[in-house]
Short mmCIF file of C-alpha atoms in Angstrom, two decimals:
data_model
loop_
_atom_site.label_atom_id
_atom_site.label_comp_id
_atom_site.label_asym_id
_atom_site.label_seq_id
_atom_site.Cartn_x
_atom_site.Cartn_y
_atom_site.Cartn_z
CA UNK A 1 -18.73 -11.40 -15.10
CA UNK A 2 -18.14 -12.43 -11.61
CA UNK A 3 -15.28 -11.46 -10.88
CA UNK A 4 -13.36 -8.13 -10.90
CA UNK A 5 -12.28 -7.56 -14.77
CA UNK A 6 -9.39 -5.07 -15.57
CA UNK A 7 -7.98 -4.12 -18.93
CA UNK A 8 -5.30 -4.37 -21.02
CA UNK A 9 -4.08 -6.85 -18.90
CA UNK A 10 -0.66 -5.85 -20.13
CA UNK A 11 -0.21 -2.08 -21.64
CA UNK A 12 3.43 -0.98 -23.57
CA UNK A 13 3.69 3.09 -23.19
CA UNK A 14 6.55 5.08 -24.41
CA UNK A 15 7.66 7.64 -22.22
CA UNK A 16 5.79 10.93 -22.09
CA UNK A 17 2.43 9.00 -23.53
CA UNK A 18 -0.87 9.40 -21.64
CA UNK A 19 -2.70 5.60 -20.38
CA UNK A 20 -5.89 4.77 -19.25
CA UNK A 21 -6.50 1.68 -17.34
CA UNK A 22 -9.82 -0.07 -16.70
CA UNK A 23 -11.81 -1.72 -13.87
CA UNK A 24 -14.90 -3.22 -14.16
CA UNK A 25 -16.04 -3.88 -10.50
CA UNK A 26 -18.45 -7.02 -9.46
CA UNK A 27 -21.55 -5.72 -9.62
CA UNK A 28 -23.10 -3.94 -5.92
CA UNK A 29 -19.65 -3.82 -4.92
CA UNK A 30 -19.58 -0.19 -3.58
CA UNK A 31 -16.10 0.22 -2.72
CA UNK A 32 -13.30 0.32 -5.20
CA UNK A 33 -9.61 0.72 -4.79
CA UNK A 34 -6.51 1.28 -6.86
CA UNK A 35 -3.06 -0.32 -6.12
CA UNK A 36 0.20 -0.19 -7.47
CA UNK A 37 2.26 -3.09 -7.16
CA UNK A 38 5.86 -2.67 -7.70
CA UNK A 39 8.19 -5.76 -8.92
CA UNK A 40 9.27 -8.09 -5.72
CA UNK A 41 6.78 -5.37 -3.73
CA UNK A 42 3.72 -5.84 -1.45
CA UNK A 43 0.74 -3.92 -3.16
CA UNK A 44 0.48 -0.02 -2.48
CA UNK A 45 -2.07 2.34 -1.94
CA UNK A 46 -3.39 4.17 -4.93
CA UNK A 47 -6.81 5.58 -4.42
CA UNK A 48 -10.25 4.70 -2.51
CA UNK A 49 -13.92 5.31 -4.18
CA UNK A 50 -17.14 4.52 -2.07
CA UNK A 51 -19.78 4.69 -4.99
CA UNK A 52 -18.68 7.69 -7.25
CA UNK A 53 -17.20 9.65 -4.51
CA UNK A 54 -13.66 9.18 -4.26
CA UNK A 55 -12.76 9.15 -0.83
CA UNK A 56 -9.32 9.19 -0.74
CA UNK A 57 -6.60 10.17 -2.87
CA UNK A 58 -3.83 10.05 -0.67
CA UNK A 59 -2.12 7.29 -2.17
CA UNK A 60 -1.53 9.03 -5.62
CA UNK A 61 2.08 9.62 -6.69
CA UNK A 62 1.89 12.68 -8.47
CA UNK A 63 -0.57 15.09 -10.28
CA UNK A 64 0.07 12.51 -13.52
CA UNK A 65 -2.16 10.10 -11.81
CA UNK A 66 -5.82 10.52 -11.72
CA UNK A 67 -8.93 8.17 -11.33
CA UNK A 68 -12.40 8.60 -11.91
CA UNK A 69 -15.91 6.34 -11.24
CA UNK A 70 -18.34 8.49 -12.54
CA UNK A 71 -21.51 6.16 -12.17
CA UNK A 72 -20.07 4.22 -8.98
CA UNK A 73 -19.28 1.33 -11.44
CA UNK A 74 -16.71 1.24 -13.83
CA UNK A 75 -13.46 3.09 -12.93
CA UNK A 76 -10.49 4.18 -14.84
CA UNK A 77 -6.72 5.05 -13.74
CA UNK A 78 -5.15 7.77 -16.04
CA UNK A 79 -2.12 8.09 -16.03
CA UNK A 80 -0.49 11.44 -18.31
CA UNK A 81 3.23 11.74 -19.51
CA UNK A 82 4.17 8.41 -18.61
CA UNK A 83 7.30 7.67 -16.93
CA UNK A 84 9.97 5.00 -16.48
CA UNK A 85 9.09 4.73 -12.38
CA UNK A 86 5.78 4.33 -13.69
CA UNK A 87 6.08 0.87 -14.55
CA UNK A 88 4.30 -1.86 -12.34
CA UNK A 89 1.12 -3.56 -11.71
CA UNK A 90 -1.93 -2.02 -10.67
CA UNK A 91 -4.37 -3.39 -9.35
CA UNK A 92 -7.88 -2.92 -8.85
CA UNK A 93 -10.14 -4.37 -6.10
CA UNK A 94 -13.94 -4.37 -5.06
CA UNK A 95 -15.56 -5.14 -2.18
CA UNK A 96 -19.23 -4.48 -0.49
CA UNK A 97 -19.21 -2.45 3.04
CA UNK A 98 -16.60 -4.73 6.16
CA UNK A 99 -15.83 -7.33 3.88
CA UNK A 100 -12.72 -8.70 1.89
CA UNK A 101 -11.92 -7.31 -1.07
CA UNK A 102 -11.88 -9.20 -4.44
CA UNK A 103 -9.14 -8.25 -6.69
CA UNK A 104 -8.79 -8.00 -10.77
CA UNK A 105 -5.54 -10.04 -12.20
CA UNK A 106 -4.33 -6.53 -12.67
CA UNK A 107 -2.98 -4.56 -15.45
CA UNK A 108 1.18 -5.00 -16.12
CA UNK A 109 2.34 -1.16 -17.46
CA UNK A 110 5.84 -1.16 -18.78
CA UNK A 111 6.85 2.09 -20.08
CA UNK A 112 10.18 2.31 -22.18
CA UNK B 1 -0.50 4.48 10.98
CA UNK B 2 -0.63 1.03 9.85
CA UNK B 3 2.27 -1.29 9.23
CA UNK B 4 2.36 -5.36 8.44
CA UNK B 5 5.96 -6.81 8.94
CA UNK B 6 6.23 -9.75 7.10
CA UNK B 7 10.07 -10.57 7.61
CA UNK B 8 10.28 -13.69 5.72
CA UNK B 9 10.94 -13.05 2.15
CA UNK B 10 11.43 -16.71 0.85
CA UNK B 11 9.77 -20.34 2.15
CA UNK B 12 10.02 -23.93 1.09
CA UNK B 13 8.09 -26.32 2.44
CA UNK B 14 7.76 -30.25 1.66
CA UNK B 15 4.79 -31.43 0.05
CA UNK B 16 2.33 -32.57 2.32
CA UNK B 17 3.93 -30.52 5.68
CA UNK B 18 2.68 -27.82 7.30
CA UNK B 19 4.21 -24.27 6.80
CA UNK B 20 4.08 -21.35 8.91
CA UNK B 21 3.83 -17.42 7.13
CA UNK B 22 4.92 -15.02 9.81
CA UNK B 23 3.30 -11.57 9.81
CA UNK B 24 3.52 -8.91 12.74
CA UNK B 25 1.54 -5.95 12.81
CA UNK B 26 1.50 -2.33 14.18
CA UNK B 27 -1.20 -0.42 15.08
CA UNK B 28 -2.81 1.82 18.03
CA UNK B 29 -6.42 1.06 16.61
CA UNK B 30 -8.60 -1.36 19.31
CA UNK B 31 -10.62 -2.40 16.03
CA UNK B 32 -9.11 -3.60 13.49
CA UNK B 33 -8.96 -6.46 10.74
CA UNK B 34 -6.15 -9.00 9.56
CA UNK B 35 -6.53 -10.86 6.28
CA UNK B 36 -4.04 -13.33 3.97
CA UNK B 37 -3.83 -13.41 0.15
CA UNK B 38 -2.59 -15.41 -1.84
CA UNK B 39 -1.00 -14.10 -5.75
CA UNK B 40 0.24 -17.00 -7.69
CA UNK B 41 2.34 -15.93 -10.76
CA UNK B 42 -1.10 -14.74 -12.84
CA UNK B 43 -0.80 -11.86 -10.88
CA UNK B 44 -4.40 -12.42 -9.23
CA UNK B 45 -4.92 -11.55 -5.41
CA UNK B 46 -6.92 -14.33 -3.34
CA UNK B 47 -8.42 -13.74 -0.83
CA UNK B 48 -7.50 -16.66 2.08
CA UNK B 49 -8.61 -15.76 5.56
CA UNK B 50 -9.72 -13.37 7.86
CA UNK B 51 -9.23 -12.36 11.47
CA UNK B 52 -10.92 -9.30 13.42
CA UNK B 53 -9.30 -8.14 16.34
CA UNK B 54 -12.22 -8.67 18.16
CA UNK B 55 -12.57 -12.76 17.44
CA UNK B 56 -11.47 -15.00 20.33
CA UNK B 57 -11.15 -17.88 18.02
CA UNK B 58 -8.10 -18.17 15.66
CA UNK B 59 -10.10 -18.37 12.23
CA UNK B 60 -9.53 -21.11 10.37
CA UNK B 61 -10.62 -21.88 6.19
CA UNK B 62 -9.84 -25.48 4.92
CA UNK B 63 -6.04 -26.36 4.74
CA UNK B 64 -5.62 -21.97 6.19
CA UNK B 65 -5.48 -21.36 9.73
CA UNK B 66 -4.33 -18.27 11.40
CA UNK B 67 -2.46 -18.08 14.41
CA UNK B 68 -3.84 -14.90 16.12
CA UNK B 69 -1.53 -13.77 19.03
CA UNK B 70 -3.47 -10.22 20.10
CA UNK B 71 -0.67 -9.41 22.65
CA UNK B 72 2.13 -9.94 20.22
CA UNK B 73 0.48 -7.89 17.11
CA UNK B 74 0.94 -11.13 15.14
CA UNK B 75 -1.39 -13.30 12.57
CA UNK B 76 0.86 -16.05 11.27
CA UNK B 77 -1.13 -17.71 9.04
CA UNK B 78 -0.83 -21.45 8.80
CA UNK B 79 -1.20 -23.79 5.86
CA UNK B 80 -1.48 -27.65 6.83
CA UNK B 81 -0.70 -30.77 4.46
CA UNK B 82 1.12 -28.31 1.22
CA UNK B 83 0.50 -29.05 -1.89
CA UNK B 84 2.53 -28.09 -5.43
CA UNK B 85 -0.35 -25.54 -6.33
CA UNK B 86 0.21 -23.29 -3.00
CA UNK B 87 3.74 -22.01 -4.51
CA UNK B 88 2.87 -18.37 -4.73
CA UNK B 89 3.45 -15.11 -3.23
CA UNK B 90 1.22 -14.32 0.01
CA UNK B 91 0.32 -11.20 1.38
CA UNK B 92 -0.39 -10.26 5.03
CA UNK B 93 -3.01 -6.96 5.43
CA UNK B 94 -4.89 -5.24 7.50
CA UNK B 95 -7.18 -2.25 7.70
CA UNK B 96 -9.72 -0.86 10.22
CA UNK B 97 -13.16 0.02 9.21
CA UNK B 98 -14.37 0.57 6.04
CA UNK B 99 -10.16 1.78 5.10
CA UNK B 100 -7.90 0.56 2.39
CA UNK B 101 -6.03 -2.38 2.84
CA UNK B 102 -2.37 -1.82 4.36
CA UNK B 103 -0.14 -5.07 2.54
CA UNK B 104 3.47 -6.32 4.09
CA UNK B 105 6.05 -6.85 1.43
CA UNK B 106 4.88 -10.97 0.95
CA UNK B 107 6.98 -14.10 1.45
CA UNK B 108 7.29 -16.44 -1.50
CA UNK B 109 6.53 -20.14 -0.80
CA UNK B 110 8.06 -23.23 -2.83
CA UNK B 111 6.34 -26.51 -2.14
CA UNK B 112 8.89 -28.96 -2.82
CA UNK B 113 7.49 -32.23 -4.46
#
């Protein structure tokens, strides 16, 4: 496609469940982030990947949270044991080297 | 560090006038880059406008300018003649380099018809 593509758009966990959230990039984009967007909030800094390396993890909330982009495309957000704080949007965004970044419509995570 | 102070949390504007987004700015970095989104209620980020610290210009997209005051670490951004479909969130950022994108908490615009 040509934009950036995330699924489920909207993703129902019960507490203490594992979730796995999905980012398909735009193609050549080498740089991929992860944000978490609280409700009323500015989005927040997750994680950073330039190809497969993932630069920076400083973002994360916990040891829950972890994010992968094996073959510098596709990424996914795992999230284990699901929590009530938990739920927002996140966010995924793209970009080539110094430009702006493109951004998915993001995936809504309510956990009850 | 980074930090974007955005210290308007809710705008209306009449169709058809001009509005001005505030956003200030902290940083000690010489290089650096400012940007606007937009999020309408689908959730999606757009991407509006860009400013490097570096420009002399204030940059300016269509009905988007940006009001780039170096000295007073702020990048208002400006949106002339409103219309109904600019009622969204937007989001002042900035990074340096090749970094992640620092956001300030948005301001929610209402275009009045």
């Amino acid at each position: 496609g040509a934009g950036v593509s995330q699924s489920p758009r909207y993703k129902v966990a019960k507490r203490g469940q594992d979730v796995a959230l999905r980012c398909d990039p735009i193609s050549g984009h080498v740089s991929l982030f992860w944000y978490q967007q609280a409700l009323g909030q500015g989005p927040e800094f997750l994680t950073y990947f330039q190809n497969e390396a993932q630069l920076d993890k400083s973002g994360l909330p916990s040891d829950r949270f972890f994010a992968e982009r094996p073959e510098g495309s596709v990424s996914t957000l795992k999230i284990q044991r699901t929590q009530q704080e938990d739920s927002a949007v996140y966010l995924c965004a793209s970009r080539r080297l110094n430009t702006e970044a493109f951004f998915g419509q993001g995936t809504r995570l309510t956990v009850v | 560090a980074q930090k974007i102070t955005q210290t308007q949390p809710g705008m209306f504007v009449q169709e058809k006038e001009a509005v001005t987004l505030d956003c200030t700015y902290d940083t000690s970095d010489q290089s650096y880059g400012l940007f606007w989104y937009k999020q309408p209620s689908s959730g999606e980020m757009i991407f509006l406008i860009y400013q490097g610290s570096y420009d002399e210009q204030n940059a300016t997209e269509g009905r988007y300018s940006l009001n780039f005051q170096k000295a007073r670490k702020s990048a208002n951004l400006v949106i002339s003649a409103s219309q109904l479909g600019d009622s969204a969130m937007y989001f002042c950022a900035m990074r340096r380099g090749n970094t992640p994108l620092v956001f300030g908490k948005g301001t929610r615009l209402s275009v009045i018809a």
